PDB file of C-alpha atoms in Angstrom:
ATOM      1  CA  SER A 477       8.675   2.702   6.944  1.00 85.00           C
ATOM      2  CA  HIS A 478       9.353  -0.691   8.553  1.00 86.00           C
ATOM      3  CA  GLY A 479      12.587  -0.900   6.544  1.00 80.00           C
ATOM      4  CA  ASN A 480      13.848   2.468   7.850  1.00 77.00           C
ATOM      5  CA  LYS A 481      14.123   3.853   4.293  1.00 79.00           C
ATOM      6  CA  GLU A 482      16.979   1.394   3.700  1.00 83.00           C
ATOM      7  CA  VAL A 483      14.906  -1.479   2.288  1.00 85.00           C
ATOM      8  CA  PHE A 484      11.336  -2.129   1.212  1.00 89.00           C
ATOM      9  CA  SER A 485      10.209  -4.399   4.044  1.00 91.00           C
ATOM     10  CA  CYS A 486       7.496  -6.843   3.026  1.00 94.00           C
ATOM     11  CA  ARG A 487       7.428  -7.951   6.656  1.00 95.00           C
ATOM     12  CA  GLY A 488       6.142  -4.467   7.552  1.00 94.00           C
ATOM     13  CA  ILE A 489       3.179  -5.020   5.247  1.00 95.00           C
ATOM     14  CA  LEU A 490       2.490  -8.393   6.843  1.00 97.00           C
ATOM     15  CA  LEU A 491       2.689  -6.893  10.344  1.00 96.00           C
ATOM     16  CA  ALA A 492       0.165  -4.201   9.402  1.00 96.00           C
ATOM     17  CA  VAL A 493      -2.206  -6.737   7.820  1.00 97.00           C
ATOM     18  CA  GLN A 494      -1.918  -8.987  10.868  1.00 97.00           C
ATOM     19  CA  TRP A 495      -2.600  -6.078  13.245  1.00 96.00           C
ATOM     20  CA  PHE A 496      -5.938  -5.333  11.565  1.00 96.00           C
ATOM     21  CA  TRP A 497      -6.785  -9.031  11.047  1.00 97.00           C
ATOM     22  CA  ASP A 498      -6.296  -9.748  14.752  1.00 97.00           C
ATOM     23  CA  ARG A 499      -8.807  -6.998  15.528  1.00 96.00           C
ATOM     24  CA  GLY A 500     -11.512  -8.572  13.372  1.00 96.00           C
ATOM     25  CA  HIS A 501     -11.021  -6.634  10.127  1.00 96.00           C
ATOM     26  CA  LYS A 502     -11.140  -9.194   7.320  1.00 94.00           C
ATOM     27  CA  ASP A 503     -11.753  -6.946   4.292  1.00 95.00           C
ATOM     28  CA  ILE A 504      -8.154  -5.799   3.834  1.00 97.00           C
ATOM     29  CA  THR A 505      -6.549  -4.770   0.549  1.00 97.00           C
ATOM     30  CA  VAL A 506      -2.881  -3.937   0.115  1.00 97.00           C
ATOM     31  CA  PHE A 507      -1.770  -2.189  -3.072  1.00 94.00           C
ATOM     32  CA  VAL A 508       1.840  -2.669  -4.195  1.00 92.00           C
ATOM     33  CA  PRO A 509       3.355  -1.675  -7.562  1.00 89.00           C
ATOM     34  CA  SER A 510       3.932  -4.764  -9.711  1.00 88.00           C
ATOM     35  CA  TRP A 511       7.608  -3.931 -10.188  1.00 83.00           C
ATOM     36  CA  ARG A 512       8.100  -4.983  -6.541  1.00 86.00           C
ATOM     37  CA  LYS A 513       7.777  -8.580  -7.845  1.00 82.00           C
ATOM     38  CA  GLU A 514      10.956  -8.146  -9.899  1.00 77.00           C
ATOM     39  CA  GLN A 515      14.458  -9.076  -8.820  1.00 76.00           C
ATOM     40  CA  PRO A 516      15.579  -6.239  -6.528  1.00 72.00           C
ATOM     41  CA  ARG A 517      18.384  -3.935  -7.640  1.00 74.00           C
ATOM     42  CA  PRO A 518      21.247  -3.022  -5.283  1.00 73.00           C
ATOM     43  CA  ASP A 519      19.873   0.533  -4.958  1.00 74.00           C
ATOM     44  CA  VAL A 520      16.273  -0.624  -4.340  1.00 73.00           C
ATOM     45  CA  LEU A 521      16.512  -3.451  -1.833  1.00 85.00           C
ATOM     46  CA  ILE A 522      13.491  -5.523  -0.830  1.00 86.00           C
ATOM     47  CA  THR A 523      13.276  -8.107   1.929  1.00 86.00           C
ATOM     48  CA  ASP A 524      11.030 -11.154   2.296  1.00 92.00           C
ATOM     49  CA  GLN A 525       9.521 -10.829  -1.182  1.00 93.00           C
ATOM     50  CA  TYR A 526       7.749 -14.177  -0.754  1.00 95.00           C
ATOM     51  CA  ILE A 527       5.326 -12.393   1.627  1.00 96.00           C
ATOM     52  CA  LEU A 528       3.931 -10.413  -1.297  1.00 96.00           C
ATOM     53  CA  ARG A 529       3.177 -13.587  -3.246  1.00 96.00           C
ATOM     54  CA  ASP A 530       1.580 -15.203  -0.171  1.00 97.00           C
ATOM     55  CA  LEU A 531      -0.670 -12.192   0.439  1.00 97.00           C
ATOM     56  CA  GLU A 532      -1.598 -12.115  -3.259  1.00 97.00           C
ATOM     57  CA  LYS A 533      -2.637 -15.784  -3.126  1.00 97.00           C
ATOM     58  CA  LYS A 534      -4.840 -14.972  -0.122  1.00 97.00           C
ATOM     59  CA  LYS A 535      -6.430 -12.151  -2.164  1.00 97.00           C
ATOM     60  CA  ILE A 536      -5.249  -9.533   0.324  1.00 97.00           C
ATOM     61  CA  LEU A 537      -2.603  -7.953  -1.903  1.00 97.00           C
ATOM     62  CA  VAL A 538      -3.150  -6.503  -5.376  1.00 95.00           C
ATOM     63  CA  PHE A 539      -0.289  -5.540  -7.660  1.00 93.00           C
ATOM     64  CA  THR A 540      -0.915  -2.282  -9.515  1.00 89.00           C
ATOM     65  CA  PRO A 541       0.071  -2.209 -13.192  1.00 83.00           C
ATOM     66  CA  SER A 542       3.443  -1.111 -14.521  1.00 75.00           C
ATOM     67  CA  ARG A 543       5.259  -1.622 -17.801  1.00 68.00           C
ATOM     68  CA  ARG A 544       8.510  -0.829 -19.555  1.00 72.00           C
ATOM     69  CA  VAL A 545       8.623   1.669 -22.399  1.00 77.00           C
ATOM     70  CA  GLY A 546      11.955   2.273 -24.080  1.00 77.00           C
ATOM     71  CA  GLY A 547      13.782   0.669 -21.170  1.00 73.00           C
ATOM     72  CA  LYS A 548      12.090   2.900 -18.591  1.00 76.00           C
ATOM     73  CA  ARG A 549       9.500   1.782 -16.061  1.00 70.00           C
ATOM     74  CA  VAL A 550       6.087   3.421 -16.379  1.00 68.00           C
ATOM     75  CA  VAL A 551       3.886   2.979 -13.314  1.00 70.00           C
ATOM     76  CA  CYS A 552       0.252   3.781 -12.792  1.00 71.00           C
ATOM     77  CA  TYR A 553      -0.862   6.328 -10.242  1.00 78.00           C
ATOM     78  CA  ASP A 554      -1.725   3.834  -7.517  1.00 85.00           C
ATOM     79  CA  ASP A 555      -2.863   6.497  -5.028  1.00 91.00           C
ATOM     80  CA  ARG A 556      -6.074   6.765  -7.031  1.00 90.00           C
ATOM     81  CA  PHE A 557      -6.687   2.990  -6.721  1.00 87.00           C
ATOM     82  CA  ILE A 558      -6.206   3.224  -2.962  1.00 93.00           C
ATOM     83  CA  VAL A 559      -8.504   6.175  -2.293  1.00 94.00           C
ATOM     84  CA  LYS A 560     -11.188   5.033  -4.736  1.00 92.00           C
ATOM     85  CA  LEU A 561     -11.492   1.556  -3.205  1.00 94.00           C
ATOM     86  CA  ALA A 562     -11.476   2.845   0.374  1.00 94.00           C
ATOM     87  CA  HIS A 563     -14.119   5.457  -0.452  1.00 95.00           C
ATOM     88  CA  GLU A 564     -16.362   2.989  -2.292  1.00 94.00           C
ATOM     89  CA  SER A 565     -16.092   0.366   0.457  1.00 94.00           C
ATOM     90  CA  ASP A 566     -16.489   2.830   3.345  1.00 94.00           C
ATOM     91  CA  GLY A 567     -13.058   1.834   4.593  1.00 95.00           C
ATOM     92  CA  ILE A 568      -9.955   3.592   5.788  1.00 95.00           C
ATOM     93  CA  VAL A 569      -6.602   4.309   4.182  1.00 96.00           C
ATOM     94  CA  VAL A 570      -3.509   3.324   6.134  1.00 96.00           C
ATOM     95  CA  SER A 571      -0.710   5.470   4.773  1.00 94.00           C
ATOM     96  CA  ASN A 572       1.638   8.294   5.642  1.00 93.00           C
ATOM     97  CA  ASP A 573       0.812   9.929   2.300  1.00 92.00           C
ATOM     98  CA  THR A 574      -1.554  12.899   2.690  1.00 92.00           C
ATOM     99  CA  TYR A 575      -2.994  12.482  -0.839  1.00 92.00           C
ATOM    100  CA  ARG A 576      -3.081  16.270  -1.120  1.00 91.00           C
ATOM    101  CA  ASP A 577      -3.408  16.180  -4.911  1.00 90.00           C
ATOM    102  CA  LEU A 578      -6.394  13.803  -4.779  1.00 91.00           C
ATOM    103  CA  GLN A 579      -8.156  15.969  -2.209  1.00 90.00           C
ATOM    104  CA  SER A 580      -8.571  18.656  -4.851  1.00 88.00           C
ATOM    105  CA  GLU A 581      -9.549  16.155  -7.564  1.00 87.00           C
ATOM    106  CA  ARG A 582     -12.947  15.212  -6.114  1.00 88.00           C
ATOM    107  CA  PRO A 583     -14.788  17.030  -3.310  1.00 88.00           C
ATOM    108  CA  GLU A 584     -16.054  13.791  -1.734  1.00 90.00           C
ATOM    109  CA  TRP A 585     -12.490  12.467  -1.601  1.00 91.00           C
ATOM    110  CA  LYS A 586     -11.277  15.560   0.271  1.00 92.00           C
ATOM    111  CA  ARG A 587     -13.618  14.953   3.191  1.00 91.00           C
ATOM    112  CA  PHE A 588     -13.005  11.201   3.066  1.00 92.00           C
ATOM    113  CA  ILE A 589      -9.216  11.621   3.199  1.00 94.00           C
ATOM    114  CA  GLU A 590      -9.477  14.143   6.033  1.00 94.00           C
ATOM    115  CA  GLU A 591     -11.628  11.765   8.093  1.00 95.00           C
ATOM    116  CA  ARG A 592     -10.398   8.299   7.060  1.00 95.00           C
ATOM    117  CA  LEU A 593      -6.627   8.560   6.708  1.00 96.00           C
ATOM    118  CA  LEU A 594      -4.808   6.578   9.392  1.00 96.00           C
ATOM    119  CA  MET A 595      -1.120   7.452   9.595  1.00 95.00           C
ATOM    120  CA  TYR A 596       1.268   5.089  11.354  1.00 93.00           C
ATOM    121  CA  SER A 597       4.736   4.486  12.761  1.00 92.00           C
ATOM    122  CA  PHE A 598       6.700   1.326  13.386  1.00 91.00           C
ATOM    123  CA  VAL A 599       8.684   0.802  16.565  1.00 91.00           C
ATOM    124  CA  ASN A 600      10.675  -2.281  15.652  1.00 88.00           C
ATOM    125  CA  ASP A 601       7.942  -4.815  14.817  1.00 91.00           C
ATOM    126  CA  LYS A 602       5.075  -2.929  16.485  1.00 91.00           C
TER     127      LYS A 602
END
């Protein structure tokens, strides 16, 4: 949401990571689809892509798998990666996604998502 639905703002990811880091949270994982590493298309703009590579080198960011089949991009269902890791590590999920479909998939995930989902908003860079 940092890019106001006009661009995918890598700076927004960095700001969120920094916010938690400054408050003493060091076990932070960011999941981003691997196609975000590719050269951006005019209809899918991305800013400050180098931030993704920097966070990956610091082992904070993980790229989720994707591949091309017959010229079309096939992506994994990364929501499952996010909820599974947060549940297993007794963490939180920072997202504006409600993960409604995953709540019905596993009973323990339903309660976890209800109690550990932290939604957010950006006001400029805050």
